[in-house]
Coordinates of C-alpha atoms (C1' of nucleotides) in Angstrom, one line a residue:
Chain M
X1 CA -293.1 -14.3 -1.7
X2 CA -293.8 -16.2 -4.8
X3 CA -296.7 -15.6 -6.7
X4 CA -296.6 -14.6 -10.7
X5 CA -295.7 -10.9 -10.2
X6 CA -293.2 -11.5 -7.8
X7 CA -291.4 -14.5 -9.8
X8 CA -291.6 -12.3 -12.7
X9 CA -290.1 -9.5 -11.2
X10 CA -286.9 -12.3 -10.2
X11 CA -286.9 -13.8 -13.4
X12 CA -286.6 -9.8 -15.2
X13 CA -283.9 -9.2 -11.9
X14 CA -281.9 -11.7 -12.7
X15 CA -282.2 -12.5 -16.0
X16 CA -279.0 -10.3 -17.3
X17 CA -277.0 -11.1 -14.2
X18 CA -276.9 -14.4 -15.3
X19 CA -277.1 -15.3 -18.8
X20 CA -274.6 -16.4 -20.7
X21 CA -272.5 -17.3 -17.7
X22 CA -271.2 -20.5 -16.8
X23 CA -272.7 -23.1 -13.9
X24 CA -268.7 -24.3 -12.6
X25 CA -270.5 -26.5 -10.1
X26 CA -273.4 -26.7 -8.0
X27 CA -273.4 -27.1 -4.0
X28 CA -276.6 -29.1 -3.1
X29 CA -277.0 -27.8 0.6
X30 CA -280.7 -29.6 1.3
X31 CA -281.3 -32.4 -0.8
X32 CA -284.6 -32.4 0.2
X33 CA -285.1 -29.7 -2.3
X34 CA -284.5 -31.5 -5.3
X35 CA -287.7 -33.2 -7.1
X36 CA -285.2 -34.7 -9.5
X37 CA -283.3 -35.9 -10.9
X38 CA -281.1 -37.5 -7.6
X39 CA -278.4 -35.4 -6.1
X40 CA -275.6 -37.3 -7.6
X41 CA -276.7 -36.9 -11.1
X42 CA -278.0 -33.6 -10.7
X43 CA -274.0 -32.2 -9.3
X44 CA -272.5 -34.1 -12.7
X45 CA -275.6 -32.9 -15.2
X46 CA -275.4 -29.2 -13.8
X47 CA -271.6 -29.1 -14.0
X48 CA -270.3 -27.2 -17.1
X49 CA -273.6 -26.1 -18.6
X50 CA -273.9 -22.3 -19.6
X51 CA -277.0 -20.8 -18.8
X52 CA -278.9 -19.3 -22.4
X53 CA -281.8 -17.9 -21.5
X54 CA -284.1 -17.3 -18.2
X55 CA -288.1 -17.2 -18.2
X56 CA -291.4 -17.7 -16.3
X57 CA -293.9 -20.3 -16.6
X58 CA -297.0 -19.9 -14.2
X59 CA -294.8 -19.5 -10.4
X60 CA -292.2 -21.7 -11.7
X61 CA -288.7 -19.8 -12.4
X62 CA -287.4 -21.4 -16.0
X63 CA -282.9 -21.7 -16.2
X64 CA -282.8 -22.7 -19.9
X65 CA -279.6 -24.6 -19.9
X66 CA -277.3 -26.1 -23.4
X67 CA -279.1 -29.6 -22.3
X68 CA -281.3 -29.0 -19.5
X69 CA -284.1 -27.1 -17.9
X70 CA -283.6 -26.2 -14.5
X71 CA -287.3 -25.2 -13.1
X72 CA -287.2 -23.1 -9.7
X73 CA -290.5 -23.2 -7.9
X74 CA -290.3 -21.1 -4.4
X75 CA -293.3 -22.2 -2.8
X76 CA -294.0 -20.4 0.4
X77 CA -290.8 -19.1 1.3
X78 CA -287.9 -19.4 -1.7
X79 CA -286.3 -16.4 -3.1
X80 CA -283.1 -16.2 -5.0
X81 CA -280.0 -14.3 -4.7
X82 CA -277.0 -13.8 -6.5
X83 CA -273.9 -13.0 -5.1
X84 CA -270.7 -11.8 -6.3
X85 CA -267.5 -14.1 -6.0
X86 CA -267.6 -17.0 -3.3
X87 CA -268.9 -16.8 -0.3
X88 CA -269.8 -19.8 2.3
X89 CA -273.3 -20.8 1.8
X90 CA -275.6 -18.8 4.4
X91 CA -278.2 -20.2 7.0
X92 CA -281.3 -20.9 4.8
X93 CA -279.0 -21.7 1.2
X94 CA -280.2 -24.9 0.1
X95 CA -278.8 -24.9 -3.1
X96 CA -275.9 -22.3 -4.6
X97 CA -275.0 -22.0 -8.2
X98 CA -271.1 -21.1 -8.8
X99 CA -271.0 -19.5 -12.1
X100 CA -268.5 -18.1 -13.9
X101 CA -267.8 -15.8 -16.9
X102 CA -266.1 -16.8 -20.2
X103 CA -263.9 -14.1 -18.7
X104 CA -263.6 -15.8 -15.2
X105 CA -265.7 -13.1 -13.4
X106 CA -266.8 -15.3 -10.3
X107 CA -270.9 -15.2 -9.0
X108 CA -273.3 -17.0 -7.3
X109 CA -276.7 -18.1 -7.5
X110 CA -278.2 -18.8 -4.3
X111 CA -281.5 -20.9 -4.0
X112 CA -282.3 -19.9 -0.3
X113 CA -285.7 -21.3 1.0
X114 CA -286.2 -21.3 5.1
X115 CA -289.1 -23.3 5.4
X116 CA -287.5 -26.1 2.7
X117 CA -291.1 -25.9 0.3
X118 CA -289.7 -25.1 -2.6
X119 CA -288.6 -27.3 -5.3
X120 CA -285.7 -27.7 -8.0
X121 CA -286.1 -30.2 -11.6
X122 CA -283.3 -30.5 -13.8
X123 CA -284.8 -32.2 -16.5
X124 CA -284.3 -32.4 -20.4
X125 CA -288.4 -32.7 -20.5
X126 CA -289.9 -29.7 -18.7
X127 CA -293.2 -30.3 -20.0
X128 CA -293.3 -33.4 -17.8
X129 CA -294.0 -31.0 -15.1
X130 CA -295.6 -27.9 -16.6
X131 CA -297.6 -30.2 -19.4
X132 CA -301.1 -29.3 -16.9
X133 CA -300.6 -25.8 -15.8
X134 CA -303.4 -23.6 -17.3
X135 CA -303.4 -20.4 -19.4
X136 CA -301.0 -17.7 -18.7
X137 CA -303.3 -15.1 -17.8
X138 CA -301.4 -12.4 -19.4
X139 CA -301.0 -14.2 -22.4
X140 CA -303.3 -14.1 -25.4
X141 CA -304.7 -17.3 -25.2
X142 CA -306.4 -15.9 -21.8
X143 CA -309.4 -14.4 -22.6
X144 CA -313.0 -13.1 -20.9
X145 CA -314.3 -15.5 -23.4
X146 CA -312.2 -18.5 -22.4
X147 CA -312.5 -17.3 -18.9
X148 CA -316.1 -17.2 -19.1
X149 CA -316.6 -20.5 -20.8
X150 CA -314.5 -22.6 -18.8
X151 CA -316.1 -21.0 -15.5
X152 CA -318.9 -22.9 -16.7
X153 CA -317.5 -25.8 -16.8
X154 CA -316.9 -26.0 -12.9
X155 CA -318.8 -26.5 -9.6
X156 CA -316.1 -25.4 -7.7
X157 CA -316.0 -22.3 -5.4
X158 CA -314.2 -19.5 -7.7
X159 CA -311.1 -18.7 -5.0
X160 CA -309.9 -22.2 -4.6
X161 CA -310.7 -22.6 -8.1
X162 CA -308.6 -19.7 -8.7
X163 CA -306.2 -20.7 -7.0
X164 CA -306.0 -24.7 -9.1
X165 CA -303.0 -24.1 -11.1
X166 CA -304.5 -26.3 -13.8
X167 CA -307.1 -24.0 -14.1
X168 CA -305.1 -20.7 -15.0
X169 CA -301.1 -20.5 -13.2
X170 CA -299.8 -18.1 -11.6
X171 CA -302.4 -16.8 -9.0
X172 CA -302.0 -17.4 -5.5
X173 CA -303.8 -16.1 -2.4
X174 CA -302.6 -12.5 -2.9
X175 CA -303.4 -11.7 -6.1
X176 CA -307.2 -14.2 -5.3
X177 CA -307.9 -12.1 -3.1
X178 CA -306.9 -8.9 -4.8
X179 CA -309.0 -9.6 -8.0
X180 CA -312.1 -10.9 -6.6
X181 CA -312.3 -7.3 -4.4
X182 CA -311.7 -5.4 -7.3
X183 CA -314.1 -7.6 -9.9
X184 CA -316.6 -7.0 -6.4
X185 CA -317.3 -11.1 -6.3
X186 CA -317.1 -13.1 -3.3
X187 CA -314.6 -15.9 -3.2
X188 CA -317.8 -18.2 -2.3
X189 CA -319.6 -17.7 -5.5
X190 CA -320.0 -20.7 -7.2
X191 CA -317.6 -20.6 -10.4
X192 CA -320.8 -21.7 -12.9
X193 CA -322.9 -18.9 -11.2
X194 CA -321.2 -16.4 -12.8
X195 CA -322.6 -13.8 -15.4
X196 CA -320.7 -13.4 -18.9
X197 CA -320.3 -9.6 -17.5
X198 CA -318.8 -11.0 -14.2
X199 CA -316.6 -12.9 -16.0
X200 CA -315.3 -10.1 -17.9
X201 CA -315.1 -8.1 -14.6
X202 CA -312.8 -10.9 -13.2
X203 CA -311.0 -11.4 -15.8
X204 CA -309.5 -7.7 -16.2
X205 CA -309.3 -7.4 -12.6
X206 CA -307.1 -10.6 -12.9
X207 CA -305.0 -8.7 -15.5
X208 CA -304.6 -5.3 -13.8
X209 CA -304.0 -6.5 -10.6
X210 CA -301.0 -9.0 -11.8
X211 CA -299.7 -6.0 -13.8
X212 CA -299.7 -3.8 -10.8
X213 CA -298.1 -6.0 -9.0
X214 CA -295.5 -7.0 -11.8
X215 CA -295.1 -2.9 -12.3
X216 CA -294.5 -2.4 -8.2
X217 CA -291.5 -4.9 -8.5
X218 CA -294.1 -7.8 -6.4
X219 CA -295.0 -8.0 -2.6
X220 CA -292.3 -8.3 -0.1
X221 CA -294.2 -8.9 3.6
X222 CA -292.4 -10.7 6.7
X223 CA -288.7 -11.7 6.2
X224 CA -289.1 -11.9 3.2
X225 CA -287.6 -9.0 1.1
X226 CA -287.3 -7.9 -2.6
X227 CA -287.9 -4.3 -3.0
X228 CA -290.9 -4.8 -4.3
X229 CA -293.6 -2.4 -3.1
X230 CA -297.3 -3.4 -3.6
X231 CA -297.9 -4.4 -0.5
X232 CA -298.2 -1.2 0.5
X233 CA -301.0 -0.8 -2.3
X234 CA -303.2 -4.1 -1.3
X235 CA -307.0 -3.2 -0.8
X236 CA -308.0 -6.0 0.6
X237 CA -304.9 -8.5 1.6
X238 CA -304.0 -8.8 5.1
X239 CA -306.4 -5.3 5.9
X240 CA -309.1 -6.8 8.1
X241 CA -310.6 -4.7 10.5
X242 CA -309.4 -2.0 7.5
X243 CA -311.5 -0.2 5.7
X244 CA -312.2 -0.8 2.2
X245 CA -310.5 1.6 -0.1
X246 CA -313.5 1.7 -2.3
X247 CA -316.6 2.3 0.0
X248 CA -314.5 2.2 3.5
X249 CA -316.7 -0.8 5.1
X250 CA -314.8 -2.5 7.0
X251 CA -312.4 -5.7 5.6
X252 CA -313.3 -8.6 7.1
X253 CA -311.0 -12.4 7.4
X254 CA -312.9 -15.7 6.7
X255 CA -311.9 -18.7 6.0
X256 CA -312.1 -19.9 2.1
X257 CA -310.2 -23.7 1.3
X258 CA -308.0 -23.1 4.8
X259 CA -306.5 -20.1 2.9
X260 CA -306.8 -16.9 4.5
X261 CA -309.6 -14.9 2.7
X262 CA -310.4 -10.9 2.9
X263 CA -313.3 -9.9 1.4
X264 CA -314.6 -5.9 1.6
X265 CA -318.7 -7.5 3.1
X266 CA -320.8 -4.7 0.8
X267 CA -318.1 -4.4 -2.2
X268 CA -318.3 -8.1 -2.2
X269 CA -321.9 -9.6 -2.0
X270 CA -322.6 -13.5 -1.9
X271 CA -325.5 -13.9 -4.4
X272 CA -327.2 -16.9 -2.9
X273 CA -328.1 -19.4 -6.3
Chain I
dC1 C1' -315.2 -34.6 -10.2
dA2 C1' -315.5 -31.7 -6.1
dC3 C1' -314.2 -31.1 -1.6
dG4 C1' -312.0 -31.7 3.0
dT5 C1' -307.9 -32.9 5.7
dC6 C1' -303.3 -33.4 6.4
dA7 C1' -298.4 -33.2 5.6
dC8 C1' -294.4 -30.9 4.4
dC9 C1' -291.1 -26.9 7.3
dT10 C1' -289.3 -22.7 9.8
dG11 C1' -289.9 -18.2 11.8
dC12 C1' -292.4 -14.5 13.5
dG13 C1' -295.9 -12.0 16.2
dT14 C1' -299.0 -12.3 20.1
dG15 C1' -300.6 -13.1 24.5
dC16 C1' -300.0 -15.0 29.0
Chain L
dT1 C1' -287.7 -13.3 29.4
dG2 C1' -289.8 -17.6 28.3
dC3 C1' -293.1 -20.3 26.2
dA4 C1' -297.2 -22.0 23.8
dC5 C1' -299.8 -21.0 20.0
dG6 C1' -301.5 -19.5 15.6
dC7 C1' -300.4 -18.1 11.4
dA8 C1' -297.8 -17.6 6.8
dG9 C1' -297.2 -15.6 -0.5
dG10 C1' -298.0 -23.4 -2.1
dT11 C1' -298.8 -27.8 -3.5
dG12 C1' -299.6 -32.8 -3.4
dA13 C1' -301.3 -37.0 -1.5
dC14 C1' -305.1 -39.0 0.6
dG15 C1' -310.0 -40.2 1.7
dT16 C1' -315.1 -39.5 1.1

DNA sequence: CACGTCACCTGCGTGC
DNA sequence: TGCACGCAGGTGACGT
Protein backbone atom coordinates (compact mmCIF):
# COMPACT_ATOMS: atom_id res chain seq x y z
CA UNK A 1 0.00 0.00 0.00
CA UNK A 2 2.80 2.42 0.47
CA UNK A 3 3.12 5.30 -1.47
CA UNK A 4 3.28 9.11 0.03
CA UNK A 5 -0.52 9.48 0.75
CA UNK A 6 -0.88 6.31 2.18
CA UNK A 7 2.39 6.54 4.54
CA UNK A 8 1.08 9.84 5.41
CA UNK A 9 -2.13 8.81 6.31
CA UNK A 10 -0.16 5.98 8.86
CA UNK A 11 2.23 8.31 10.12
CA UNK A 12 -1.12 11.00 11.04
CA UNK A 13 -2.99 7.40 12.33
CA UNK A 14 -0.59 6.53 14.49
CA UNK A 15 1.12 9.41 15.42
CA UNK A 16 -0.94 10.01 18.87
CA UNK A 17 -1.30 6.31 19.60
CA UNK A 18 2.11 6.24 20.07
CA UNK A 19 4.04 9.21 21.15
CA UNK A 20 5.35 9.60 24.25
CA UNK A 21 5.15 5.97 25.09
CA UNK A 22 7.75 3.72 25.94
CA UNK A 23 9.55 0.87 23.46
CA UNK A 24 9.87 -2.03 26.72
CA UNK A 25 11.41 -4.37 24.10
CA UNK A 26 11.35 -5.22 20.57
CA UNK A 27 10.59 -8.82 19.13
CA UNK A 28 12.59 -9.17 15.84
CA UNK A 29 10.37 -11.85 14.03
CA UNK A 30 12.25 -11.76 10.39
CA UNK A 31 15.57 -10.55 10.58
CA UNK A 32 15.71 -10.28 7.12
CA UNK A 33 13.91 -7.03 7.61
CA UNK A 34 16.45 -5.13 9.33
CA UNK A 35 18.92 -2.94 6.95
CA UNK A 36 20.75 -2.16 10.25
CA UNK A 37 22.05 -1.96 12.46
CA UNK A 38 22.41 -6.21 13.31
CA UNK A 39 19.62 -7.77 15.30
CA UNK A 40 21.61 -8.10 18.40
CA UNK A 41 22.34 -4.53 18.70
CA UNK A 42 19.21 -3.31 17.31
CA UNK A 43 17.08 -5.54 20.54
CA UNK A 44 19.62 -3.62 23.18
CA UNK A 45 19.54 0.00 21.24
CA UNK A 46 15.57 -0.17 20.89
CA UNK A 47 15.17 -1.33 24.49
CA UNK A 48 14.11 1.57 26.90
CA UNK A 49 13.88 4.37 24.36
CA UNK A 50 10.60 6.61 24.43
CA UNK A 51 9.25 7.41 21.29
CA UNK A 52 9.12 11.75 20.82
CA UNK A 53 7.82 12.44 17.87
CA UNK A 54 6.60 10.47 14.51
CA UNK A 55 6.95 11.96 10.72
CA UNK A 56 7.23 11.28 6.97
CA UNK A 57 10.04 11.59 4.77
CA UNK A 58 9.34 10.72 0.99
CA UNK A 59 7.62 6.71 1.60
CA UNK A 60 9.83 6.25 4.53
CA UNK A 61 7.76 6.22 7.98
CA UNK A 62 10.20 8.40 10.57
CA UNK A 63 10.07 6.92 14.78
CA UNK A 64 12.04 9.84 16.30
CA UNK A 65 13.50 8.11 19.25
CA UNK A 66 15.65 10.02 22.70
CA UNK A 67 18.86 8.50 20.64
CA UNK A 68 17.72 7.04 17.56
CA UNK A 69 15.75 7.16 14.37
CA UNK A 70 13.92 4.24 13.55
CA UNK A 71 12.99 4.62 9.56
CA UNK A 72 10.03 2.28 8.45
CA UNK A 73 9.90 1.83 4.73
CA UNK A 74 6.91 -0.67 3.62
CA UNK A 75 7.86 -1.38 0.21
CA UNK A 76 5.31 -3.38 -1.62
CA UNK A 77 3.40 -4.92 0.99
CA UNK A 78 4.24 -3.34 4.78
CA UNK A 79 1.58 -1.81 6.83
CA UNK A 80 1.64 -1.23 10.49
CA UNK A 81 -0.63 -1.98 13.25
CA UNK A 82 -0.97 -1.26 16.67
CA UNK A 83 -2.49 -3.33 19.10
CA UNK A 84 -3.65 -3.06 22.50
CA UNK A 85 -1.90 -5.11 25.33
CA UNK A 86 0.10 -8.35 24.25
CA UNK A 87 -0.79 -10.53 21.96
CA UNK A 88 1.38 -13.43 20.17
CA UNK A 89 2.88 -12.08 17.09
CA UNK A 90 0.55 -12.96 13.95
CA UNK A 91 1.40 -14.71 10.60
CA UNK A 92 3.05 -11.90 8.57
CA UNK A 93 4.60 -9.79 11.99
CA UNK A 94 8.07 -9.38 11.32
CA UNK A 95 8.86 -7.06 13.77
CA UNK A 96 6.49 -5.95 17.08
CA UNK A 97 7.16 -3.06 19.21
CA UNK A 98 6.01 -3.59 23.07
CA UNK A 99 5.40 -0.18 24.31
CA UNK A 100 4.34 0.96 27.36
CA UNK A 101 2.93 4.02 29.08
CA UNK A 102 4.57 6.06 31.93
CA UNK A 103 1.37 4.78 33.45
CA UNK A 104 1.90 1.04 32.42
CA UNK A 105 -0.88 0.99 29.79
CA UNK A 106 0.46 -2.03 27.60
CA UNK A 107 0.45 -1.62 23.31
CA UNK A 108 1.91 -2.87 20.44
CA UNK A 109 3.43 -1.82 17.31
CA UNK A 110 3.36 -4.32 14.78
CA UNK A 111 5.61 -4.11 11.58
CA UNK A 112 3.65 -6.77 9.45
CA UNK A 113 5.06 -7.14 5.82
CA UNK A 114 3.93 -10.53 3.83
CA UNK A 115 6.11 -10.45 1.07
CA UNK A 116 9.27 -9.52 3.55
CA UNK A 117 10.26 -6.09 1.08
CA UNK A 118 10.15 -3.75 3.41
CA UNK A 119 12.87 -2.42 5.53
CA UNK A 120 13.68 -1.17 9.20
CA UNK A 121 17.13 1.42 10.11
CA UNK A 122 17.74 2.22 13.57
CA UNK A 123 20.33 4.61 13.17
CA UNK A 124 21.57 7.79 15.05
CA UNK A 125 22.41 9.26 11.32
CA UNK A 126 19.20 9.11 9.25
CA UNK A 127 20.53 11.29 6.64
CA UNK A 128 22.77 8.40 5.72
CA UNK A 129 19.80 6.99 4.11
CA UNK A 130 17.55 9.90 3.16
CA UNK A 131 20.69 12.32 2.39
CA UNK A 132 19.56 11.60 -1.83
CA UNK A 133 15.85 11.58 -1.80
CA UNK A 134 14.52 14.58 -3.84
CA UNK A 135 12.11 17.43 -2.98
CA UNK A 136 9.03 16.77 -1.06
CA UNK A 137 6.56 17.56 -3.51
CA UNK A 138 4.29 19.19 -1.16
CA UNK A 139 6.75 21.18 0.33
CA UNK A 140 7.84 24.63 -0.69
CA UNK A 141 10.94 23.94 -2.06
CA UNK A 142 8.87 21.97 -4.87
CA UNK A 143 7.97 24.25 -7.39
CA UNK A 144 6.63 24.40 -11.41
CA UNK A 145 9.81 26.35 -11.65
CA UNK A 146 12.12 23.75 -10.11
CA UNK A 147 10.03 21.15 -11.60
CA UNK A 148 10.43 22.60 -14.92
CA UNK A 149 14.05 23.25 -14.75
CA UNK A 150 15.20 20.08 -13.54
CA UNK A 151 12.95 18.25 -16.27
CA UNK A 152 15.41 19.69 -18.41
CA UNK A 153 18.06 18.47 -17.07
CA UNK A 154 17.05 14.76 -17.98
CA UNK A 155 16.80 12.34 -20.97
CA UNK A 156 14.92 10.05 -19.13
CA UNK A 157 11.28 8.92 -19.94
CA UNK A 158 9.12 11.14 -17.43
CA UNK A 159 7.16 7.95 -15.55
CA UNK A 160 10.29 6.07 -14.56
CA UNK A 161 11.79 9.34 -14.00
CA UNK A 162 8.91 10.01 -11.85
CA UNK A 163 9.13 7.31 -10.25
CA UNK A 164 13.52 7.86 -9.25
CA UNK A 165 13.15 8.79 -5.75
CA UNK A 166 16.22 11.01 -6.08
CA UNK A 167 14.45 12.96 -8.45
CA UNK A 168 11.32 14.04 -6.17
CA UNK A 169 10.14 11.05 -3.22
CA UNK A 170 7.28 9.98 -2.56
CA UNK A 171 5.59 8.97 -6.00
CA UNK A 172 5.03 5.55 -6.93
CA UNK A 173 3.14 3.89 -9.65
CA UNK A 174 -0.27 4.96 -8.37
CA UNK A 175 0.02 8.34 -7.97
CA UNK A 176 2.52 8.25 -11.75
CA UNK A 177 0.05 7.19 -13.27
CA UNK A 178 -2.68 9.30 -11.73
CA UNK A 179 -0.86 12.64 -12.45
CA UNK A 180 0.32 12.15 -15.78
CA UNK A 181 -3.69 11.31 -16.85
CA UNK A 182 -4.72 14.30 -15.21
CA UNK A 183 -1.62 16.72 -16.49
CA UNK A 184 -2.87 14.70 -20.15
CA UNK A 185 1.01 13.60 -20.79
CA UNK A 186 2.10 10.28 -21.71
CA UNK A 187 4.39 8.45 -19.46
CA UNK A 188 6.69 8.13 -22.74
CA UNK A 189 7.34 11.65 -23.21
CA UNK A 190 10.79 12.38 -23.01
CA UNK A 191 11.25 14.41 -19.52
CA UNK A 192 13.40 17.42 -21.59
CA UNK A 193 10.54 17.56 -24.19
CA UNK A 194 8.39 19.10 -22.00
CA UNK A 195 6.88 22.70 -22.32
CA UNK A 196 7.21 25.28 -19.27
CA UNK A 197 3.24 25.05 -19.41
CA UNK A 198 3.41 21.18 -19.28
CA UNK A 199 5.49 21.35 -16.51
CA UNK A 200 3.17 23.47 -14.65
CA UNK A 201 0.29 21.08 -15.70
CA UNK A 202 2.36 18.19 -14.04
CA UNK A 203 3.33 19.67 -11.38
CA UNK A 204 -0.22 20.71 -9.89
CA UNK A 205 -1.58 17.50 -11.05
CA UNK A 206 1.29 15.97 -8.86
CA UNK A 207 0.00 18.20 -5.96
CA UNK A 208 -3.78 17.56 -6.23
CA UNK A 209 -3.59 14.12 -6.89
CA UNK A 210 -1.25 13.42 -3.58
CA UNK A 211 -3.65 15.59 -1.64
CA UNK A 212 -6.60 13.61 -2.81
CA UNK A 213 -5.25 10.82 -1.92
CA UNK A 214 -3.74 12.01 1.51
CA UNK A 215 -7.58 13.63 2.04
CA UNK A 216 -9.27 9.98 1.09
CA UNK A 217 -7.14 8.37 3.97
CA UNK A 218 -4.74 6.57 0.82
CA UNK A 219 -5.49 3.41 -1.42
CA UNK A 220 -6.30 0.16 0.09
CA UNK A 221 -6.53 -2.56 -3.02
CA UNK A 222 -5.87 -6.53 -2.53
CA UNK A 223 -5.25 -7.67 1.10
CA UNK A 224 -4.17 -4.94 1.91
CA UNK A 225 -6.47 -2.73 4.04
CA UNK A 226 -6.45 0.71 5.69
CA UNK A 227 -9.71 2.44 5.34
CA UNK A 228 -8.55 4.50 3.01
CA UNK A 229 -10.86 5.10 0.08
CA UNK A 230 -9.31 6.58 -3.20
CA UNK A 231 -9.22 3.72 -4.93
CA UNK A 232 -12.51 3.92 -5.58
CA UNK A 233 -11.77 7.54 -7.17
CA UNK A 234 -8.64 6.40 -9.56
CA UNK A 235 -9.22 7.55 -13.23
CA UNK A 236 -6.83 5.77 -14.69
CA UNK A 237 -5.10 3.06 -12.15
CA UNK A 238 -5.93 -0.48 -12.67
CA UNK A 239 -9.20 0.78 -15.23
CA UNK A 240 -8.14 -0.65 -18.47
CA UNK A 241 -10.57 -1.57 -20.82
CA UNK A 242 -12.50 1.46 -18.60
CA UNK A 243 -13.46 4.33 -19.83
CA UNK A 244 -11.76 7.48 -19.22
CA UNK A 245 -13.63 9.66 -16.76
CA UNK A 246 -12.75 12.68 -18.71
CA UNK A 247 -13.57 11.97 -22.50
CA UNK A 248 -14.73 8.11 -21.81
CA UNK A 249 -12.09 6.58 -24.44
CA UNK A 250 -11.23 3.63 -23.39
CA UNK A 251 -8.04 3.08 -20.61
CA UNK A 252 -5.65 1.17 -22.04
CA UNK A 253 -2.38 -1.13 -20.02
CA UNK A 254 1.16 -0.84 -21.58
CA UNK A 255 4.15 -1.51 -20.32
CA UNK A 256 6.39 1.62 -19.05
CA UNK A 257 9.98 0.50 -16.98
CA UNK A 258 8.26 -3.17 -16.22
CA UNK A 259 5.78 -1.08 -14.16
CA UNK A 260 2.23 -1.44 -15.04
CA UNK A 261 1.15 1.76 -17.00
CA UNK A 262 -2.52 3.16 -17.82
CA UNK A 263 -2.72 5.79 -19.96
CA UNK A 264 -6.47 7.30 -21.19
CA UNK A 265 -4.96 6.89 -25.54
CA UNK A 266 -6.72 10.56 -26.67
CA UNK A 267 -6.43 12.40 -23.06
CA UNK A 268 -2.86 11.27 -23.28
CA UNK A 269 -1.14 11.89 -26.61
CA UNK A 270 2.72 10.87 -27.29
CA UNK A 271 4.09 13.99 -29.07
CA UNK A 272 6.76 12.34 -31.24
CA UNK A 273 10.20 14.87 -30.85
C1' DC B 1 24.29 9.11 -17.41
C1' DA B 2 20.34 6.40 -19.22
C1' DC B 3 18.37 2.18 -19.68
C1' DG B 4 17.34 -2.84 -19.31
C1' DT B 5 17.25 -7.01 -16.48
C1' DC B 6 17.04 -9.48 -12.56
C1' DA B 7 16.51 -10.38 -7.69
C1' DC B 8 14.16 -10.04 -3.53
C1' DC B 9 9.17 -12.55 -1.57
C1' DT B 10 4.24 -14.09 -0.78
C1' DG B 11 -0.49 -14.22 -2.00
C1' DC B 12 -4.27 -13.73 -4.99
C1' DG B 13 -7.06 -14.10 -9.28
C1' DT B 14 -7.51 -16.49 -13.61
C1' DG B 15 -7.84 -20.11 -16.72
C1' DC B 16 -7.35 -24.83 -17.85
C1' DT C 1 -10.47 -29.10 -6.55
C1' DG C 2 -5.82 -28.66 -8.12
C1' DC C 3 -2.30 -26.41 -10.40
C1' DA C 4 0.45 -23.39 -13.33
C1' DC C 5 0.89 -18.85 -14.33
C1' DG C 6 0.94 -13.90 -14.26
C1' DC C 7 0.68 -10.10 -11.64
C1' DA C 8 1.20 -6.86 -7.55
C1' DG C 9 1.40 0.04 -4.31
C1' DG C 10 9.28 -0.73 -4.40
C1' DT C 11 13.99 -0.59 -4.62
C1' DG C 12 18.82 -1.93 -5.40
C1' DA C 13 22.51 -4.29 -7.76
C1' DC C 14 24.22 -5.37 -12.00
C1' DG C 15 25.55 -5.02 -17.01
C1' DT C 16 25.64 -2.49 -21.52
Amino acid sequence: MPELPEVETIARAIKPEIVGKIIVSANLLWAGSLAVPSAKKFIAQVAGQKINRVSRRAKYLILHLQDYDLLLHLRMSGDILLREGRSAPEKHDRLVLNLRTKNGRLSQLAFRDPRKFGRIWLTENPQTFLGKLGPEPLEKAFTPQWLFENLQKKKRLLKPLLLDQTFIAGLGNIYTDESLHIAKLHPLSHANALSPDQARNLHKAIQSVLREGIRRNGASIDWVYRGGDFQNHFRVYGRNGSPCPVCHAVIQKMTVGQRGTHVCPACQVLERK
